[in-house]
Amino acid sequence: MTKKQGDFAVRSSKNTGSWKEMAYAGVLSFLRRRYTRDLNGVDVAVSGVPYDGAATNRSGSRFGPRAIRQASTELATLDSFPFGFNLYENLNIVDYGDCFVDPHHPETIINSIEKHAAEVILTGTKMLTFGGDHFVSYPLLKAHAKQYGPIALVQFDAHCDTWEDDGSTFDHGTMFSRAVNEGLIDTSKSTQIGLRTYNNKDYGFKVLTSPWVHKNGVDEVLDVIKSRSDTSPVYVSFDIDVLDPGFAPGTGTPVSGGLASWQVLEIIRGLGSLNLVGMDLVEVSPAYDHSEITALAAATIAHDWLCLLAQKNGAVPQKTTN
């Protein structure tokens, strides 16, 4: 047992394990993971994409990655609930830092994000990415589809993000229609969860609206996702505005009538049997948050997705949690 204390993110010489930290102090990384771009033996690289130039309403999600890292510190202090194991002994996770984007040269944005993601994915390392606005999913999907082929998308969102796109716009409401048109997404395998805005074209996605989820429940949602995804490579794209504004006020385009934190956590925790290849979590805008509840929800959702990968690595609970 090491006697070192504090700032594991920059002082540790290894990725696994952890040591004592003050939850309210120290260098911020996601879950106090080590900052490094050495991916040798790494299972998951966590990275931020601080870009919000495609937002159509309130901006500020460029500060999302920083807010999610800050909200994750308490999660890093204990074994994972409800999984019952130490995540950091069962999964090799690093904080890869943020993708550098130049907002003054928007023509470079897509290539910068795609290249950043490819550097991770091509090593065999999975990627957990924090936006930024939802447009960042488009270059991330480009990178993943080059590695895995057409992706089964599991999209949590208040909006479909499949409005018409001319193939050149920077719009966080059209990038999935562009991705479908370019063959990045297999919509016959894909599911959208929590939608509560209208579009008369579904592009072949199975749409589980927020009212549908409320009426039919978590188990039915999971049955649909699993039956559609089957063994295909699954990419989870999580827009924090899928949550009702009462649970996630800190976002750019809030819509009433959304899901509760407990609902999305139960759905995420039920995805462990899928062929999970990547995840992004986007649209956290801390300027509109209250008491960090949006950032905390985001950090917990991301943490639980990592726990699913740890389970695939063979992690088992130290004791049964009811």
Coordinates of C-alpha atoms in Angstrom, one line a residue:
M1 CA 0.0 0.0 0.0
T2 CA 1.6 3.3 -1.1
K3 CA 2.0 6.1 1.4
K4 CA 1.7 8.7 -1.2
Q5 CA -1.2 11.1 -0.9
G6 CA -2.8 13.6 -3.2
D7 CA -2.6 14.5 -6.9
F8 CA -2.6 10.9 -8.3
A9 CA -3.3 12.5 -11.7
V10 CA 0.2 13.9 -12.0
R11 CA 2.3 12.1 -9.3
S12 CA 1.5 8.5 -10.0
S13 CA 3.8 6.4 -12.1
K14 CA 1.1 3.9 -13.0
N15 CA -2.5 4.0 -14.2
T16 CA -4.3 1.5 -12.0
G17 CA -5.0 1.8 -8.3
S18 CA -5.5 5.0 -6.3
W19 CA -4.4 6.7 -3.2
K20 CA -5.9 9.1 -0.6
E21 CA -7.1 12.4 -2.0
M22 CA -9.0 15.4 -0.6
A23 CA -12.3 15.4 -2.6
Y24 CA -12.3 19.2 -2.5
A25 CA -8.7 19.9 -3.6
G26 CA -5.9 18.8 -5.8
V27 CA -5.3 18.4 -9.6
L28 CA -8.5 17.7 -11.4
S29 CA -8.7 14.7 -13.7
F30 CA -11.7 12.4 -14.3
L31 CA -12.0 10.1 -11.3
R32 CA -8.5 11.2 -10.3
R33 CA -7.0 9.1 -13.1
R34 CA -3.5 9.7 -14.2
Y35 CA -2.9 12.2 -16.9
T36 CA -1.0 10.6 -19.8
R37 CA -1.0 10.1 -23.5
D38 CA 0.9 6.8 -23.2
L39 CA -1.8 4.3 -24.1
N40 CA 0.3 1.1 -23.7
G41 CA -2.0 -1.4 -21.9
V42 CA -4.7 1.2 -21.4
D43 CA -8.4 0.0 -21.6
V44 CA -10.1 3.4 -21.7
A45 CA -8.9 6.9 -22.4
V46 CA -11.1 9.7 -21.1
S47 CA -10.9 12.9 -23.1
G48 CA -12.7 16.3 -23.4
V49 CA -13.7 18.1 -26.5
P50 CA -14.3 21.7 -25.4
Y51 CA -16.2 23.0 -28.4
D52 CA -19.6 24.6 -28.5
G53 CA -19.6 26.6 -31.7
A54 CA -22.5 24.5 -33.1
A55 CA -25.0 25.4 -30.3
T56 CA -28.3 26.8 -31.4
N57 CA -29.5 28.2 -28.1
R58 CA -27.4 28.7 -24.9
S59 CA -23.7 28.2 -25.2
G60 CA -21.2 27.3 -22.5
S61 CA -20.8 23.5 -23.0
R62 CA -17.1 24.2 -23.8
F63 CA -16.7 24.2 -20.0
G64 CA -18.4 20.8 -19.7
P65 CA -15.3 18.6 -19.6
R66 CA -13.8 20.7 -16.7
A67 CA -17.1 20.6 -14.8
I68 CA -17.5 16.9 -15.2
R69 CA -14.0 16.2 -14.0
Q70 CA -14.6 18.4 -10.9
A71 CA -17.8 16.7 -10.1
S72 CA -16.2 13.2 -10.3
T73 CA -13.8 13.6 -7.3
E74 CA -16.2 12.2 -4.7
L75 CA -16.9 9.2 -7.0
A76 CA -13.2 8.4 -6.9
T77 CA -13.1 7.9 -3.2
L78 CA -15.1 4.7 -2.8
D79 CA -15.7 1.3 -4.4
S80 CA -18.3 1.6 -7.2
F81 CA -22.0 1.5 -6.4
P82 CA -24.0 -0.7 -7.1
F83 CA -21.3 -2.8 -8.7
G84 CA -19.4 -3.5 -5.5
F85 CA -15.8 -3.5 -6.8
N86 CA -12.9 -1.1 -7.0
L87 CA -13.1 0.2 -10.6
Y88 CA -9.4 1.4 -10.6
E89 CA -8.1 -2.1 -9.8
N90 CA -10.2 -3.7 -12.6
L91 CA -9.9 -1.3 -15.5
N92 CA -6.9 0.6 -16.8
I93 CA -8.2 4.1 -17.3
V94 CA -6.3 7.3 -18.0
D95 CA -7.3 10.9 -18.5
Y96 CA -6.0 11.7 -22.0
G97 CA -6.6 15.5 -21.6
D98 CA -8.6 17.6 -24.0
C99 CA -8.6 17.7 -27.8
F100 CA -7.2 21.0 -29.0
V101 CA -9.7 22.8 -31.2
D102 CA -9.2 26.1 -32.8
P103 CA -12.5 28.0 -32.8
H104 CA -11.1 30.8 -34.9
H105 CA -10.6 28.3 -37.8
P106 CA -13.9 26.4 -37.8
E107 CA -12.9 24.5 -41.0
T108 CA -10.4 22.6 -38.9
I109 CA -12.7 21.5 -36.2
I110 CA -14.0 18.2 -37.7
N111 CA -10.6 17.0 -38.7
S112 CA -9.1 17.9 -35.4
I113 CA -11.6 15.9 -33.4
E114 CA -11.6 13.0 -35.7
K115 CA -7.8 12.8 -35.7
H116 CA -7.7 13.1 -31.9
A117 CA -10.1 10.2 -31.5
A118 CA -8.4 8.1 -34.1
E119 CA -5.1 8.4 -32.2
V120 CA -6.8 6.7 -29.3
I121 CA -9.0 4.1 -31.1
L122 CA -6.4 2.8 -33.4
T123 CA -4.3 1.6 -30.4
G124 CA -7.2 -0.6 -29.4
T125 CA -8.1 1.7 -26.5
K126 CA -11.7 2.6 -26.0
M127 CA -12.7 6.2 -25.7
L128 CA -15.0 8.1 -23.3
T129 CA -15.4 11.6 -24.5
F130 CA -16.9 14.7 -22.8
G131 CA -18.3 17.5 -24.9
G132 CA -18.8 20.2 -25.8
D133 CA -22.0 20.5 -27.8
H134 CA -23.5 17.5 -29.5
F135 CA -22.0 18.2 -32.8
V136 CA -18.7 16.7 -31.6
S137 CA -20.4 13.3 -31.9
Y138 CA -20.1 13.5 -35.7
P139 CA -16.3 13.5 -36.0
L140 CA -16.2 11.0 -33.1
L141 CA -18.5 8.7 -35.0
K142 CA -16.4 9.1 -38.2
A143 CA -13.4 7.8 -36.2
H144 CA -15.2 4.9 -34.6
A145 CA -16.9 3.8 -37.9
K146 CA -13.5 3.7 -39.6
Q147 CA -12.4 1.2 -36.9
Y148 CA -15.6 -0.8 -36.3
G149 CA -17.8 -0.3 -39.4
P150 CA -21.3 1.1 -39.2
I151 CA -22.2 1.8 -35.6
A152 CA -25.3 0.8 -33.6
L153 CA -26.1 4.1 -31.9
V154 CA -27.8 4.2 -28.6
Q155 CA -28.7 7.9 -28.2
F156 CA -30.1 9.5 -25.1
D157 CA -31.5 12.9 -25.9
A158 CA -34.4 15.3 -25.7
H159 CA -34.0 16.0 -29.5
C160 CA -33.6 13.6 -32.5
D161 CA -30.7 15.6 -34.0
T162 CA -31.7 14.3 -37.4
W163 CA -33.1 17.4 -38.9
E164 CA -32.1 18.1 -42.5
D165 CA -28.4 18.7 -43.1
D166 CA -26.7 20.0 -46.2
G167 CA -23.5 18.2 -45.4
S168 CA -21.6 21.3 -44.4
T169 CA -23.3 23.0 -41.5
F170 CA -22.1 23.2 -37.9
D171 CA -25.3 22.4 -36.1
H172 CA -25.8 20.2 -33.1
G173 CA -29.3 19.3 -34.3
T174 CA -28.4 17.8 -37.7
M175 CA -25.2 15.8 -37.3
F176 CA -26.9 12.4 -36.9
S177 CA -28.8 12.7 -40.2
R178 CA -25.4 13.5 -41.8
A179 CA -23.9 10.5 -40.1
V180 CA -26.7 8.3 -41.4
N181 CA -26.3 9.7 -44.9
E182 CA -22.6 8.9 -44.8
G183 CA -23.1 5.3 -43.6
L184 CA -21.6 5.8 -40.2
I185 CA -24.7 4.6 -38.4
D186 CA -26.7 1.5 -38.9
T187 CA -30.2 2.8 -38.0
S188 CA -31.7 -0.7 -38.1
K189 CA -29.7 -1.5 -35.0
S190 CA -30.0 1.9 -33.4
T191 CA -32.3 3.4 -30.7
Q192 CA -33.1 6.9 -29.5
I193 CA -34.3 7.2 -25.9
G194 CA -36.0 10.1 -24.2
L195 CA -37.0 12.2 -27.2
R196 CA -39.7 14.9 -26.6
T197 CA -39.3 17.1 -29.7
Y198 CA -41.0 16.4 -33.1
N199 CA -39.5 15.5 -36.4
N200 CA -41.6 13.8 -39.2
K201 CA -38.6 11.8 -40.4
D202 CA -37.0 9.1 -38.2
Y203 CA -34.3 7.8 -40.6
G204 CA -35.0 4.3 -39.4
F205 CA -34.1 4.8 -35.7
K206 CA -36.4 3.2 -33.1
V207 CA -37.6 6.1 -31.1
L208 CA -38.6 5.6 -27.5
T209 CA -40.0 9.0 -26.4
S210 CA -39.8 10.3 -22.9
P211 CA -43.6 9.6 -22.3
W212 CA -43.1 6.1 -23.7
V213 CA -40.3 5.4 -21.2
H214 CA -42.4 6.8 -18.3
K215 CA -45.3 4.5 -19.3
N216 CA -43.4 1.3 -20.1
G217 CA -40.4 1.4 -17.8
V218 CA -36.7 0.6 -17.7
D219 CA -36.9 -3.1 -18.5
E220 CA -38.9 -2.5 -21.7
V221 CA -36.4 0.1 -22.8
L222 CA -33.5 -2.4 -22.3
D223 CA -35.4 -5.1 -24.2
V224 CA -35.7 -2.8 -27.2
I225 CA -32.1 -1.7 -27.1
K226 CA -30.7 -5.2 -26.8
S227 CA -32.9 -6.8 -29.4
R228 CA -31.9 -4.1 -31.9
S229 CA -28.2 -3.9 -31.2
D230 CA -27.6 -7.6 -30.9
T231 CA -23.8 -8.2 -31.4
S232 CA -23.2 -5.0 -33.4
P233 CA -20.6 -2.4 -32.2
V234 CA -22.5 -0.1 -29.9
Y235 CA -21.7 3.6 -29.4
V236 CA -23.5 5.4 -26.7
S237 CA -24.1 9.1 -27.2
F238 CA -25.6 10.8 -24.1
D239 CA -26.9 14.3 -24.3
I240 CA -27.5 15.4 -20.8
D241 CA -30.7 17.2 -21.8
V242 CA -32.4 13.8 -21.9
L243 CA -32.8 14.4 -18.2
D244 CA -35.6 16.6 -17.1
P245 CA -34.4 20.2 -16.3
G246 CA -35.3 19.5 -12.7
F247 CA -32.4 16.9 -12.7
A248 CA -30.1 18.7 -15.2
P249 CA -30.7 22.4 -15.5
G250 CA -27.1 23.0 -16.7
T251 CA -27.6 22.5 -20.4
G252 CA -28.1 24.6 -23.5
T253 CA -31.5 23.4 -24.8
P254 CA -33.6 22.1 -21.9
V255 CA -37.0 20.5 -22.6
S256 CA -39.6 19.8 -19.9
G257 CA -40.9 16.3 -19.3
G258 CA -37.6 14.4 -19.4
L259 CA -36.2 11.4 -17.7
A260 CA -35.1 11.2 -14.1
S261 CA -31.5 10.5 -13.0
W262 CA -32.5 7.1 -11.6
Q263 CA -34.1 6.1 -14.8
V264 CA -31.1 6.8 -17.0
L265 CA -28.7 5.2 -14.5
E266 CA -30.8 2.0 -14.4
I267 CA -30.8 2.0 -18.2
I268 CA -27.0 2.6 -18.5
R269 CA -26.4 -0.1 -15.9
G270 CA -28.4 -2.6 -18.0
L271 CA -26.3 -2.2 -21.1
G272 CA -23.4 -4.5 -20.0
S273 CA -24.2 -7.3 -22.3
L274 CA -23.8 -5.1 -25.4
N275 CA -20.6 -4.8 -27.6
L276 CA -19.7 -1.4 -26.2
V277 CA -17.0 0.4 -28.2
G278 CA -17.3 4.0 -27.2
M279 CA -19.3 6.7 -25.5
D280 CA -19.7 10.5 -25.5
L281 CA -21.4 12.6 -22.9
V282 CA -22.3 16.1 -24.1
E283 CA -24.1 19.4 -23.6
V284 CA -23.2 20.0 -19.9
S285 CA -23.2 23.8 -19.6
P286 CA -22.1 24.7 -16.1
A287 CA -23.1 28.3 -16.2
Y288 CA -26.7 27.2 -16.0
D289 CA -26.1 24.5 -13.4
H290 CA -27.2 24.6 -9.8
S291 CA -25.1 23.0 -7.0
E292 CA -23.3 21.0 -9.7
I293 CA -26.3 18.6 -10.1
T294 CA -26.0 18.4 -13.9
A295 CA -22.2 17.8 -13.8
L296 CA -22.7 15.2 -11.0
A297 CA -25.3 13.4 -13.0
A298 CA -22.9 13.4 -16.0
A299 CA -19.9 12.2 -14.0
T300 CA -22.0 9.3 -12.4
I301 CA -23.4 8.2 -15.8
A302 CA -19.9 8.1 -17.3
H303 CA -18.5 6.3 -14.2
D304 CA -21.2 3.6 -14.5
W305 CA -20.4 3.1 -18.2
L306 CA -16.8 2.4 -17.2
C307 CA -18.0 -0.1 -14.6
L308 CA -19.7 -2.0 -17.4
L309 CA -16.3 -2.3 -19.1
A310 CA -14.7 -3.4 -15.9
Q311 CA -17.3 -6.2 -15.6
K312 CA -16.4 -7.4 -19.0
N313 CA -12.8 -7.5 -17.8
G314 CA -14.0 -9.9 -15.0
A315 CA -14.6 -7.5 -12.1
V316 CA -16.9 -9.0 -9.5
P317 CA -18.5 -7.5 -6.4
Q318 CA -16.7 -8.0 -3.2
K319 CA -20.1 -8.6 -1.6
T320 CA -23.7 -8.6 -2.8
T321 CA -25.5 -5.2 -2.8
N322 CA -29.3 -5.3 -2.8

